Coordinates of N, CA and C in Angstrom, one line a residue:
X1 N -7.9 -12.0 4.8 CA -7.5 -10.7 5.2 C -6.1 -10.1 5.7
X2 N -6.2 -9.2 5.7 CA -4.7 -8.6 5.8 C -4.6 -7.4 7.0
X3 N -3.7 -7.4 7.6 CA -3.7 -6.3 8.7 C -2.2 -5.5 8.4
X4 N -2.6 -4.4 8.1 CA -1.3 -3.4 7.9 C -1.6 -2.0 8.9
X5 N -0.5 -1.5 9.4 CA -0.8 -0.2 10.3 C 0.5 0.5 10.3
X6 N 0.3 1.8 10.2 CA 1.3 2.8 10.0 C 1.2 3.7 11.5
X7 N 2.2 3.5 12.4 CA 2.0 4.1 13.5 C 2.9 5.5 13.6
X8 N 2.9 6.7 13.8 CA 3.7 8.0 14.0 C 3.5 8.4 15.3
X9 N 4.7 9.1 15.8 CA 4.9 9.7 16.7 C 6.3 10.5 16.5
X10 N 6.4 11.8 17.2 CA 7.3 12.5 16.9 C 9.0 12.0 16.7
X11 N 9.1 11.1 17.2 CA 10.4 10.4 17.2 C 10.5 9.6 15.9
X12 N 9.4 8.9 15.1 CA 9.6 8.3 14.2 C 8.2 7.3 13.6
X13 N 8.4 6.8 12.7 CA 7.3 5.8 12.3 C 7.5 4.7 12.2
X14 N 6.2 3.8 12.3 CA 6.5 1.9 12.1 C 5.4 1.6 11.3
X15 N 5.9 0.9 10.3 CA 5.0 0.3 9.6 C 5.0 -0.9 9.4
X16 N 4.0 -1.6 9.8 CA 4.1 -3.1 10.0 C 2.4 -3.8 9.1
X17 N 2.9 -5.1 9.1 CA 1.8 -5.9 8.9 C 1.9 -7.4 8.9
X18 N 1.0 -8.0 8.8 CA 0.8 -9.6 8.9 C 1.6 -10.5 7.6
X19 N 1.9 -11.9 7.7 CA 2.5 -12.3 6.8 C 1.3 -13.3 6.1
X20 N 0.0 -13.4 6.5 CA -0.9 -14.6 6.0 C -1.5 -14.2 4.7
X21 N -1.7 -15.0 3.8 CA -2.1 -15.2 2.7 C -3.4 -16.0 2.7
X22 N -4.6 -15.4 2.5 CA -5.7 -16.0 2.3 C -6.4 -15.8 0.7
X23 N -7.2 -16.7 0.4 CA -8.1 -16.5 -1.1 C -9.3 -17.4 -0.6
X24 N -10.2 -16.6 -1.5 CA -11.6 -17.1 -1.8 C -11.6 -18.3 -3.3
X25 N -12.3 -19.3 -2.8 CA -12.0 -20.5 -3.7 C -13.7 -20.7 -4.2
X26 N -13.7 -20.6 -5.7 CA -15.0 -21.3 -5.9 C -15.2 -22.2 -6.8
X27 N -15.9 -23.3 -6.5 CA -15.7 -24.9 -7.3 C -17.3 -24.9 -7.6
X28 N -17.4 -25.2 -8.8 CA -18.9 -26.1 -9.3 C -19.1 -27.0 -9.8
X29 N -20.1 -27.7 -9.4 CA -19.8 -29.3 -9.7 C -21.8 -29.5 -10.1
X30 N -21.7 -29.7 -11.4 CA -22.9 -29.5 -11.6 C -23.7 -28.1 -11.6
X31 N -24.9 -28.4 -10.9 CA -25.7 -27.1 -10.6 C -25.2 -26.6 -9.2
X32 N -24.4 -27.2 -8.6 CA -24.2 -26.6 -7.2 C -22.5 -25.9 -7.3
X33 N -22.6 -24.8 -6.6 CA -21.6 -23.8 -6.6 C -21.1 -23.7 -5.0
X34 N -20.0 -24.1 -5.0 CA -19.5 -23.9 -3.6 C -18.5 -22.8 -3.3
X35 N -18.5 -21.7 -2.5 CA -17.7 -21.1 -2.4 C -16.9 -21.2 -0.9
X36 N -15.6 -21.4 -1.0 CA -14.9 -21.4 0.3 C -14.0 -20.1 0.6
X37 N -14.3 -19.0 1.5 CA -13.8 -18.0 1.7 C -12.7 -18.2 2.9
X38 N -11.9 -17.5 2.7 CA -10.6 -17.2 3.6 C -9.7 -18.5 3.9
X39 N -9.6 -19.5 2.6 CA -8.8 -20.5 2.5 C -7.5 -20.1 2.7
X40 N -6.6 -20.6 3.7 CA -5.5 -20.2 3.8 C -4.1 -21.1 3.2
X41 N -3.4 -20.2 2.5 CA -2.6 -20.9 1.6 C -1.2 -20.5 2.2
X42 N -0.4 -19.5 3.2 CA 0.8 -19.4 3.7 C 0.9 -18.4 4.4
X43 N 1.6 -18.5 5.6 CA 2.1 -17.6 6.4 C 3.7 -16.8 6.1
X44 N 4.0 -16.8 4.7 CA 5.2 -16.0 4.6 C 5.2 -15.3 3.3
X45 N 3.9 -14.2 3.4 CA 3.8 -13.5 2.2 C 4.3 -11.8 3.0
X46 N 5.1 -11.6 1.8 CA 5.8 -9.9 2.4 C 4.6 -9.2 1.8
X47 N 4.3 -8.5 2.9 CA 3.2 -7.2 2.7 C 3.9 -5.8 3.1
X48 N 5.2 -6.1 3.7 CA 5.7 -4.7 4.0 C 7.1 -4.6 3.3
X49 N 7.6 -3.4 2.6 CA 8.7 -3.3 2.0 C 9.2 -2.0 2.1
X50 N 10.5 -2.1 2.5 CA 11.3 -1.1 2.4 C 12.1 -0.8 1.4
X51 N 11.9 0.5 0.8 CA 12.4 1.2 -0.4 C 13.6 2.0 -0.1
X52 N 14.3 2.4 -0.9 CA 15.4 3.4 -1.3 C 14.8 4.6 -0.6
X53 N 15.6 5.4 0.0 CA 15.2 6.9 0.5 C 14.3 6.4 1.5
X54 N 14.6 5.4 2.2 CA 13.9 5.0 3.5 C 12.2 5.2 3.3
X55 N 11.6 4.7 2.3 CA 10.3 5.1 2.1 C 9.7 3.8 2.4
X56 N 8.7 3.4 2.9 CA 7.9 2.0 3.3 C 6.6 2.0 2.5
X57 N 6.2 0.8 2.2 CA 5.3 0.6 1.4 C 4.5 -0.6 2.2
X58 N 3.2 -0.8 2.3 CA 2.8 -2.0 2.8 C 1.5 -2.1 1.9
X59 N 0.9 -3.2 1.8 CA -0.1 -3.7 1.0 C -1.3 -4.4 1.6
X60 N -2.4 -4.3 1.2 CA -3.5 -5.3 1.5 C -4.6 -5.2 0.2
X61 N -5.5 -6.1 0.4 CA -6.4 -6.4 -0.8 C -6.0 -7.4 -1.8
X62 N -6.4 -7.0 -2.9 CA -6.0 -8.2 -3.8 C -4.3 -8.6 -3.9
X63 N -4.0 -10.0 -3.7 CA -2.8 -10.3 -3.4 C -2.3 -11.1 -4.5
X64 N -3.0 -11.1 -5.6 CA -2.5 -11.8 -6.7 C -3.0 -11.0 -8.3
X65 N -2.4 -11.0 -9.4 CA -2.9 -10.8 -10.4 C -2.6 -12.0 -11.4
X66 N -4.0 -12.2 -12.2 CA -4.1 -13.8 -12.8 C -3.1 -14.7 -12.2
X67 N -3.2 -15.0 -10.6 CA -2.4 -16.1 -10.1 C -1.1 -15.8 -9.8
X68 N -0.7 -14.7 -10.0 CA 0.7 -14.2 -10.0 C 0.8 -13.4 -8.3
X69 N 1.6 -14.0 -7.9 CA 1.7 -12.7 -6.2 C 2.2 -11.5 -6.7
X70 N 1.4 -10.6 -5.8 CA 1.2 -9.3 -6.2 C 3.1 -8.7 -5.6
X71 N 3.6 -9.7 -4.8 CA 4.7 -9.3 -4.3 C 5.7 -9.1 -5.3
X72 N 6.0 -9.9 -6.3 CA 6.8 -9.8 -7.4 C 6.7 -8.2 -8.1
X73 N 5.4 -8.1 -8.1 CA 5.0 -6.8 -9.1 C 5.6 -5.6 -7.9
X74 N 5.4 -5.9 -6.5 CA 5.8 -4.6 -5.8 C 7.2 -4.6 -5.9
X75 N 8.1 -5.6 -5.8 CA 9.3 -5.7 -5.8 C 10.0 -5.0 -7.0
X76 N 9.3 -5.4 -8.2 CA 9.9 -4.6 -9.6 C 10.0 -3.5 -9.7
X77 N 8.4 -3.0 -8.9 CA 8.1 -1.3 -8.9 C 9.4 -0.7 -8.4
X78 N 9.7 -1.2 -7.0 CA 10.6 -0.5 -6.4 C 12.0 -0.8 -6.9
X79 N 12.3 -1.9 -7.4 CA 13.7 -1.6 -8.3 C 13.7 -0.9 -9.5
X80 N 12.8 -0.6 -10.2 CA 12.4 -0.3 -11.3 C 12.4 1.3 -11.3
X81 N 11.6 1.9 -10.1 CA 11.2 3.2 -10.1 C 11.2 3.8 -8.9
X82 N 11.9 3.4 -8.0 CA 12.2 4.3 -6.6 C 14.0 4.3 -6.2
X83 N 14.5 5.4 -6.1 CA 15.9 5.3 -5.8 C 16.0 6.4 -4.6
X84 N 17.4 6.7 -4.3 CA 17.4 7.5 -3.5 C 17.1 9.2 -3.8
X85 N 16.6 9.5 -4.6 CA 16.4 10.6 -5.0 C 14.7 10.9 -5.0
X86 N 13.8 9.7 -4.9 CA 12.4 9.8 -5.1 C 12.0 10.5 -4.0
X87 N 11.0 11.2 -4.1 CA 10.1 11.9 -3.3 C 9.0 11.3 -3.0
X88 N 9.0 11.0 -1.8 CA 7.9 10.4 -0.9 C 6.4 10.7 -1.8
X89 N 6.2 12.3 -1.9 CA 5.4 12.9 -2.4 C 4.6 12.2 -3.8
X90 N 5.6 11.8 -4.5 CA 5.2 11.1 -5.7 C 5.1 9.7 -5.7
X91 N 5.4 9.0 -4.8 CA 5.2 7.5 -4.7 C 3.9 6.9 -5.1
X92 N 2.7 7.6 -4.4 CA 1.2 7.0 -4.4 C 0.9 7.2 -5.8
X93 N 1.1 8.1 -6.8 CA 0.4 8.2 -7.9 C 1.6 7.3 -8.9
X94 N 2.5 7.2 -8.4 CA 3.6 6.4 -9.4 C 3.0 4.5 -9.2
X95 N 2.7 4.4 -7.6 CA 2.3 3.3 -7.7 C 0.7 2.9 -8.5
X96 N -0.3 4.0 -8.4 CA -1.2 3.7 -9.6 C -1.1 3.5 -10.6
X97 N -0.3 4.3 -11.2 CA 0.4 4.4 -12.4 C 1.0 3.2 -13.4
X98 N 1.8 2.5 -12.3 CA 2.7 1.1 -12.3 C 1.5 0.2 -12.6
X99 N 0.5 0.2 -11.6 CA -0.4 -1.0 -11.7 C -1.5 -0.8 -12.8
X100 N -1.6 0.3 -13.2 CA -2.4 0.6 -14.0 C -2.0 0.2 -15.7
X101 N -0.9 -0.5 -15.4 CA 0.1 -0.7 -16.9 C 0.2 -2.4 -17.0
X102 N -0.5 -3.0 -15.8 CA 0.0 -4.6 -15.5 C -1.5 -5.4 -16.1
X103 N -1.4 -6.6 -16.3 CA -2.3 -7.1 -17.1 C -3.6 -6.9 -16.6
X104 N -4.3 -7.0 -15.3 CA -5.2 -6.8 -14.6 C -5.1 -5.7 -13.4
X105 N -6.0 -4.7 -13.5 CA -5.6 -3.4 -12.6 C -6.2 -4.1 -11.1
X106 N -5.5 -4.4 -10.1 CA -5.6 -4.9 -8.9 C -6.6 -3.9 -7.8
X107 N -7.5 -4.5 -7.1 CA -8.4 -3.8 -6.2 C -7.4 -3.9 -5.0
X108 N -6.1 -3.2 -5.0 CA -5.1 -3.2 -3.8 C -5.0 -1.8 -3.1
X109 N -4.8 -2.1 -1.9 CA -4.7 -0.5 -1.1 C -3.0 -0.8 -0.7
X110 N -2.8 0.2 -0.7 CA -1.2 0.7 0.0 C -1.2 1.8 1.0
X111 N -0.4 1.6 2.1 CA 0.2 2.4 2.9 C 1.7 3.1 2.3
X112 N 1.9 4.2 2.2 CA 3.3 4.6 2.0 C 3.7 5.5 2.8
X113 N 4.9 5.4 3.5 CA 5.4 6.1 4.7 C 6.9 6.6 4.4
X114 N 6.8 7.7 4.7 CA 8.4 8.0 4.7 C 8.6 9.5 5.3
X115 N 9.8 10.2 4.9 CA 10.1 11.7 5.3 C 10.1 12.5 4.0
X116 N 10.0 13.8 3.9 CA 10.3 14.7 3.0 C 10.8 15.8 3.6
X117 N 11.8 16.4 3.3 CA 12.6 17.9 3.6 C 12.0 18.7 3.1
X118 N 11.6 19.5 4.1 CA 10.9 20.9 4.0 C 11.5 22.0 4.6
X119 N 12.4 23.0 3.7 CA 13.2 23.8 4.7 C 14.1 22.9 5.6
X120 N 14.7 21.9 5.1 CA 15.8 21.1 5.4 C 15.4 20.7 6.9
X121 N 14.1 20.3 7.4 CA 13.5 19.9 8.5 C 12.6 18.8 8.1
X122 N 12.9 17.4 8.5 CA 12.2 16.1 7.9 C 10.7 16.0 8.3
X123 N 10.0 16.0 7.5 CA 8.5 15.9 7.8 C 8.0 14.7 7.6
X124 N 7.0 14.1 8.2 CA 6.6 12.6 8.4 C 5.4 12.7 7.3
X125 N 5.1 11.7 6.5 CA 4.3 11.6 5.2 C 3.7 10.2 5.3
X126 N 2.5 10.2 5.2 CA 1.7 8.9 5.0 C 1.0 9.1 4.2
X127 N 0.3 8.3 3.3 CA -0.4 8.2 2.4 C -1.3 6.9 2.4
X128 N -2.7 6.8 1.8 CA -3.5 5.4 1.7 C -3.7 5.8 0.5
X129 N -3.7 4.6 -0.2 CA -4.0 4.6 -1.7 C -5.0 3.4 -2.1
X130 N -5.8 3.5 -3.1 CA -6.4 2.4 -3.8 C -6.1 2.5 -5.2
X131 N -5.5 1.3 -5.8 CA -4.8 1.4 -7.1 C -6.1 1.3 -8.2
X132 N -7.1 0.5 -7.9 CA -8.5 0.5 -8.6 C -9.3 2.0 -8.9
X133 N -9.3 2.4 -7.8 CA -10.1 3.6 -7.7 C -9.2 4.6 -8.0
X134 N -8.0 4.4 -8.0 CA -7.1 5.8 -8.2 C -7.3 6.9 -7.2
X135 N -7.4 6.5 -5.9 CA -7.8 7.3 -4.8 C -6.3 7.2 -4.2
X136 N -6.3 8.6 -3.6 CA -5.1 8.8 -2.4 C -5.7 9.8 -1.5
X137 N -5.4 9.1 -0.2 CA -5.5 10.1 0.8 C -4.5 10.5 1.6
X138 N -3.8 11.6 1.8 CA -2.8 11.9 2.7 C -3.3 11.5 4.1
X139 N -2.5 11.3 4.9 CA -3.1 11.0 6.6 C -2.3 12.2 7.3
X140 N -3.0 12.8 8.1 CA -2.6 14.2 8.6 C -1.4 13.5 9.8
X141 N -0.4 14.0 10.1 CA 0.6 13.4 10.8 C 0.6 14.6 12.0
X142 N 0.2 15.8 12.0 CA 0.4 16.9 12.7 C 0.0 16.5 14.1
X143 N -0.9 15.7 14.7 CA -1.1 15.3 16.0 C -0.7 13.7 16.2
X144 N 0.3 13.5 17.3 CA 0.6 12.1 17.1 C -0.5 11.5 18.3
X145 N -0.6 10.3 18.2 CA -1.4 9.7 19.1 C -3.0 9.5 18.9
X146 N -3.4 10.5 17.8 CA -4.8 10.7 17.6 C -5.1 9.9 16.0
X147 N -6.5 9.7 15.7 CA -6.7 9.2 14.6 C -6.7 10.4 13.4
X148 N -5.5 10.1 12.5 CA -5.4 11.0 11.6 C -6.4 10.7 10.5
X149 N -6.7 9.4 10.6 CA -7.8 9.1 9.3 C -9.1 10.1 9.4
X150 N -9.2 10.5 10.7 CA -10.7 11.4 10.8 C -10.2 12.6 10.0
X151 N -9.2 13.3 9.9 CA -8.6 14.6 9.6 C -8.2 14.5 8.2
X152 N -8.3 13.3 7.6 CA -7.3 13.1 6.2 C -8.0 14.1 5.1
X153 N -7.0 14.4 4.4 CA -7.8 15.0 3.1 C -8.0 13.6 2.2
X154 N -9.1 13.9 1.3 CA -9.2 12.6 0.4 C -9.2 12.9 -1.1
X155 N -8.8 12.7 -2.1 CA -9.0 13.3 -3.3 C -8.8 12.1 -4.2
X156 N -9.4 12.2 -5.5 CA -9.3 11.3 -6.7 C -8.6 11.7 -7.7
X157 N -8.3 10.9 -8.6 CA -7.5 11.6 -9.7 C -8.5 11.9 -10.7

């Protein structure tokens, strides 16, 4: 289980997450199948990433692709696809496109946060997305201190 959160107020945004990784382990012995859910593996997994252009990315869901930690994939995505000129509006679809080229498409969620200049005024942007479903949900940041998830616009590719 992961815990990621984006908090926004007029003065800024905070993106945070836990660092614990757990997994489900299935073992079969003869006719008996044992499933261990929530087996703890580490307390040092990166789930929050700072990108160029002050874009933040947090992840939860599938934490590995064929046994390889998703952290490495996210770090490669950041190095190869995000620079100082990257518009935050494009990052959610870029993440979906990137993970649809990996050996296995993960059932992974992301929060993407940052600022976009509109008429020389920075505006807060927050997106929730799921790679497997190819869904992107912009989060309404108009009202600080209220649940933006209730008012978000949801669309699928």
